[in-house]
Coordinates of C-alpha atoms and ligand atoms in Angstrom, one line a residue:
M92 CA 23.7 -108.3 -125.0
K93 CA 20.3 -109.9 -123.9
H94 CA 20.1 -113.3 -126.1
S95 CA 16.8 -113.7 -128.0
V96 CA 15.7 -117.2 -130.3
K97 CA 16.6 -114.5 -133.0
T98 CA 20.3 -113.9 -132.3
I99 CA 20.8 -117.7 -131.1
C100 CA 19.4 -118.1 -134.7
Q101 CA 21.4 -115.9 -136.1
L102 CA 25.4 -117.3 -134.9
K103 CA 24.1 -120.9 -137.2
Q104 CA 23.7 -118.2 -140.0
E105 CA 27.3 -116.7 -139.1
G106 CA 28.8 -120.4 -138.8
K107 CA 29.1 -119.7 -134.8
K108 CA 29.0 -122.1 -132.6
I109 CA 26.5 -122.3 -129.7
S110 CA 27.2 -123.0 -126.2
M111 CA 24.6 -124.3 -123.7
L112 CA 24.8 -125.5 -120.0
T113 CA 21.9 -126.3 -117.7
S114 CA 21.6 -124.4 -114.6
Y115 CA 19.0 -125.3 -111.6
D116 CA 19.7 -122.1 -109.1
Y117 CA 20.7 -118.5 -108.8
T118 CA 24.1 -118.3 -108.2
T119 CA 25.1 -120.9 -110.5
A120 CA 23.0 -119.4 -113.4
K121 CA 24.8 -115.9 -112.6
I122 CA 28.3 -117.9 -113.0
V123 CA 27.2 -119.3 -116.2
D124 CA 25.8 -116.2 -117.5
E125 CA 28.9 -114.1 -116.6
V126 CA 30.5 -116.5 -118.8
G127 CA 29.1 -115.7 -121.5
I128 CA 26.8 -119.4 -122.1
E129 CA 24.1 -117.8 -124.9
I130 CA 21.3 -120.4 -123.4
V131 CA 20.6 -121.5 -120.1
L132 CA 18.6 -124.6 -119.7
V133 CA 16.4 -125.0 -116.4
G134 CA 16.7 -129.0 -117.1
D135 CA 14.1 -131.6 -116.0
S136 CA 17.5 -133.2 -115.0
L137 CA 16.9 -131.4 -112.3
S138 CA 14.4 -134.3 -111.4
N139 CA 17.9 -136.6 -111.1
V140 CA 21.0 -134.4 -110.1
F141 CA 18.9 -132.2 -107.6
Q142 CA 15.8 -134.3 -106.5
G143 CA 17.6 -137.6 -106.7
N144 CA 15.1 -139.4 -108.7
D145 CA 16.2 -141.8 -111.0
T146 CA 14.5 -140.8 -113.9
T147 CA 12.7 -137.3 -115.6
V148 CA 9.4 -138.1 -114.8
P149 CA 8.3 -137.2 -111.7
V150 CA 9.2 -133.6 -111.5
T151 CA 6.3 -131.1 -111.6
I152 CA 5.7 -128.0 -113.5
D153 CA 5.3 -126.0 -110.0
E154 CA 9.3 -127.6 -109.2
M155 CA 10.4 -126.3 -112.7
I156 CA 8.6 -123.5 -112.1
Y157 CA 10.4 -122.5 -108.7
H158 CA 13.8 -123.4 -110.3
G159 CA 12.6 -121.1 -113.5
K160 CA 12.2 -118.3 -111.2
V161 CA 15.6 -118.2 -109.5
V162 CA 17.7 -119.3 -112.4
V163 CA 16.0 -115.9 -114.1
K164 CA 17.0 -113.8 -111.7
G165 CA 20.8 -114.6 -112.0
V166 CA 20.6 -114.4 -116.0
K167 CA 21.5 -110.8 -117.9
N168 CA 22.4 -112.2 -120.9
A169 CA 21.4 -116.0 -122.0
L170 CA 18.2 -117.2 -123.4
V171 CA 16.9 -119.0 -120.4
V172 CA 14.8 -122.4 -121.6
I173 CA 12.6 -124.1 -119.3
D174 CA 12.0 -127.8 -119.8
M175 CA 8.0 -128.5 -120.1
P176 CA 8.0 -131.5 -117.7
F177 CA 6.5 -135.1 -118.2
G178 CA 2.5 -135.0 -118.4
T179 CA 2.4 -131.2 -119.0
Y180 CA 2.0 -131.4 -122.9
Q181 CA 1.1 -135.2 -123.7
I182 CA -2.5 -134.9 -122.5
N183 CA -3.8 -132.3 -125.5
E184 CA -3.1 -128.9 -127.1
E185 CA -5.0 -127.0 -125.0
S186 CA -3.2 -128.0 -121.9
A187 CA -0.2 -127.8 -123.6
V188 CA -0.4 -124.4 -124.4
E189 CA -2.2 -123.2 -120.8
N190 CA 1.2 -125.1 -119.2
A191 CA 3.7 -123.2 -121.8
I192 CA 1.7 -119.9 -121.0
K193 CA 2.1 -120.5 -117.3
I194 CA 5.6 -121.5 -117.1
I195 CA 6.5 -118.2 -118.9
K196 CA 4.4 -116.0 -117.2
E197 CA 5.4 -117.3 -113.9
T198 CA 9.2 -117.7 -114.5
N199 CA 9.9 -114.8 -117.1
A200 CA 11.9 -117.3 -119.3
Q201 CA 12.2 -117.0 -122.6
A202 CA 11.2 -120.0 -124.2
V203 CA 10.2 -123.7 -123.5
K204 CA 11.5 -127.4 -124.7
L205 CA 9.7 -130.4 -125.4
E206 CA 10.8 -133.9 -126.4
G207 CA 9.5 -135.8 -128.9
G208 CA 9.0 -136.0 -133.1
I209 CA 5.7 -135.9 -135.3
E210 CA 3.7 -136.7 -132.4
I211 CA 4.0 -133.2 -130.8
E212 CA 3.9 -131.0 -133.7
H213 CA 0.3 -130.0 -132.8
C214 CA 1.2 -128.8 -129.3
I215 CA 4.3 -127.1 -130.7
K216 CA 2.1 -125.3 -133.3
R217 CA 0.2 -124.0 -130.8
I218 CA 2.4 -122.9 -128.1
T219 CA 4.6 -121.1 -131.1
N220 CA 0.9 -119.7 -132.0
A221 CA 1.0 -118.0 -128.6
G222 CA 4.0 -116.5 -129.1
I223 CA 5.9 -118.9 -127.1
P224 CA 9.5 -119.9 -128.7
V225 CA 10.0 -123.7 -128.5
M226 CA 13.1 -125.7 -128.7
G227 CA 12.7 -129.4 -129.9
H228 CA 14.3 -132.3 -128.5
L229 CA 14.8 -135.9 -130.3
G230 CA 17.2 -138.8 -130.0
L231 CA 17.2 -140.2 -126.0
T232 CA 14.0 -138.7 -124.6
P233 CA 14.5 -139.4 -121.1
Q234 CA 10.4 -138.7 -120.2
S235 CA 10.0 -141.7 -122.0
I236 CA 12.3 -143.8 -120.6
H237 CA 9.8 -146.4 -119.7
Q238 CA 8.7 -146.9 -123.2
I239 CA 12.3 -146.7 -124.5
G240 CA 13.6 -149.1 -121.3
S241 CA 17.3 -148.1 -121.0
F242 CA 19.6 -144.5 -121.6
E243 CA 21.7 -146.5 -124.5
L244 CA 22.5 -145.1 -127.8
Q245 CA 19.6 -143.7 -130.1
A246 CA 18.7 -144.2 -134.0
T247 CA 20.9 -147.0 -134.6
T248 CA 18.9 -148.6 -137.2
K249 CA 18.2 -147.7 -140.7
E250 CA 14.9 -147.4 -139.8
A251 CA 14.9 -145.1 -136.4
Q252 CA 17.5 -142.9 -138.4
N253 CA 15.0 -142.2 -141.4
K254 CA 12.2 -141.5 -138.2
I255 CA 14.8 -138.9 -136.3
L256 CA 15.3 -137.1 -139.9
Q257 CA 11.9 -136.7 -140.5
D258 CA 11.0 -135.7 -137.1
A259 CA 13.6 -132.7 -136.9
V260 CA 11.9 -131.9 -140.4
A261 CA 8.6 -131.8 -139.0
L262 CA 9.9 -129.7 -135.2
E263 CA 11.3 -127.1 -138.1
K264 CA 8.0 -126.8 -139.9
A265 CA 6.2 -126.5 -136.5
G266 CA 7.9 -123.6 -135.4
C267 CA 10.9 -124.4 -133.5
F268 CA 13.7 -122.3 -132.9
A269 CA 16.4 -124.9 -132.4
V270 CA 16.5 -128.8 -131.7
V271 CA 18.2 -130.7 -129.3
L272 CA 19.8 -134.1 -130.2
E273 CA 20.5 -136.8 -127.5
K274 CA 23.0 -139.7 -127.7
I275 CA 22.9 -140.4 -131.5
P276 CA 25.3 -141.3 -134.1
S277 CA 27.8 -138.4 -134.9
F278 CA 26.8 -138.6 -138.5
I279 CA 22.9 -139.0 -138.4
A280 CA 23.4 -135.1 -136.4
K281 CA 25.9 -134.3 -139.2
E282 CA 23.0 -134.5 -141.9
I283 CA 20.2 -133.1 -139.5
T284 CA 22.5 -130.0 -138.8
S285 CA 23.0 -129.3 -142.5
L286 CA 19.3 -130.2 -143.2
L287 CA 18.0 -127.9 -140.9
N288 CA 18.1 -123.8 -141.1
I289 CA 17.5 -123.8 -136.9
P290 CA 20.6 -124.5 -134.8
V291 CA 21.2 -127.8 -133.7
I292 CA 22.3 -128.4 -129.9
G293 CA 23.7 -132.0 -129.5
I294 CA 24.2 -133.7 -126.0
G295 CA 26.5 -137.1 -127.4
A296 CA 25.7 -136.4 -130.9
G297 CA 29.1 -135.0 -131.9
N298 CA 30.7 -132.2 -133.0
H299 CA 28.8 -131.5 -136.1
C300 CA 26.2 -129.9 -134.4
D301 CA 25.8 -126.0 -134.6
G302 CA 26.3 -126.0 -130.8
Q303 CA 26.7 -128.0 -127.9
V304 CA 24.3 -128.9 -124.3
L305 CA 25.7 -130.5 -121.0
V306 CA 24.5 -131.0 -117.5
I307 CA 26.5 -128.8 -115.3
N308 CA 27.0 -130.9 -112.6
D309 CA 28.2 -133.8 -115.3
L310 CA 30.9 -130.9 -116.5
I311 CA 32.4 -130.0 -112.5
G312 CA 31.9 -133.3 -111.7
L313 CA 29.8 -133.5 -108.5
D314 CA 28.9 -137.0 -108.8
P315 CA 32.2 -139.2 -109.8
S316 CA 30.1 -142.3 -110.3
F317 CA 28.2 -140.8 -113.3
K318 CA 30.2 -140.4 -116.4
P319 CA 28.9 -141.4 -120.0
K320 CA 31.4 -141.2 -122.9
F321 CA 29.8 -138.0 -123.8
V322 CA 30.9 -136.2 -120.6
R323 CA 33.7 -134.0 -120.8
Q324 CA 34.8 -133.6 -116.9
Y325 CA 36.5 -129.8 -116.5
L326 CA 36.5 -130.0 -112.6
N327 CA 36.4 -132.8 -110.0
A328 CA 34.3 -130.9 -107.6
H329 CA 33.2 -133.6 -105.6
S330 CA 36.8 -134.4 -104.0
L331 CA 37.0 -130.5 -104.0
I332 CA 33.6 -130.3 -102.0
S333 CA 34.9 -133.9 -100.2
A334 CA 37.9 -132.2 -99.2
A335 CA 36.6 -128.9 -97.8
V336 CA 33.7 -130.4 -95.9
K337 CA 36.2 -132.8 -94.2
Q338 CA 38.8 -130.0 -93.2
Y339 CA 35.9 -128.1 -91.7
H340 CA 34.9 -131.0 -89.7
E341 CA 37.7 -132.0 -88.0
D342 CA 38.3 -128.0 -87.1
V343 CA 35.0 -127.6 -85.3
K344 CA 35.8 -131.2 -83.7
S345 CA 39.0 -130.1 -82.8
G346 CA 38.3 -126.5 -81.8
G347 CA 40.4 -125.0 -84.5
F348 CA 37.3 -123.3 -86.2
P349 CA 36.6 -120.1 -85.8
S350 CA 40.1 -118.6 -84.5
E351 CA 40.1 -115.0 -82.9
K352 CA 39.8 -113.8 -86.3
E353 CA 36.7 -115.2 -87.2
S354 CA 35.3 -114.1 -84.2
Y355 CA 33.7 -111.1 -82.8
Ligands
KIV692 O1 17.2 -131.8 -119.1 C1 18.0 -131.6 -119.3 O2 19.2 -131.1 -118.5 C2 18.1 -131.7 -120.7 C3 19.3 -131.7 -121.7 C4 20.0 -133.2 -121.1 C5 19.6 -131.5 -122.8 O3 17.4 -132.0 -121.4

């Protein structure tokens, strides 16, 4: 069954958990989709894990579109959401809706994700009015890293907790079909999840959310040096790939590869 924002929202109404994972290329997206993950996110985290940048700030709209296109080709059933990168929705509503349309038109994905609360509700209204579903993103919003200062836990003060509650309500009112909560205390995520009618997807936001999202590189353990508390590493892909590449290197050097059977 091909997922839409409707079927995703239905999962919350039915009390079923929603599973979301990032993908940045065709082959990985195909695996993720075949497993039955409901939402594939082409996250701007590709700036870090694919491009090697320190932050998500440098990735461009054309780079997001490139990855979006190849991911969409690998996905049959999941809803594909693409991050609007930094600078594509902060200037004004006109350029925000123009950029959202460009992303959807050129990638064939079904939705976009934007970081921020009340300050971007006007953009969300314009984009949803244009017929494009929007996923919100609150808590740790990495595009604002230079303002936040560090990737630490968010919403730790009463004031910040009230603000995130108000932001979540504003995002739902503005027309978001779902909201991601990143790196906030579990009890606030729980409160927001019961307050909103739309699905709340957590990353480092505890187990009370309607669903969970992770960066696939973290889930498969591609970079052992990056292991925040909220990541569960299901595989040590770094050591498996490293061992295979080492073996290949040794076989080439020793003349053991290719064998007779591997030759024409
Ligand atoms: O860019 C990304 O991968 C994200 C997830 C961490 C939610 O926004």
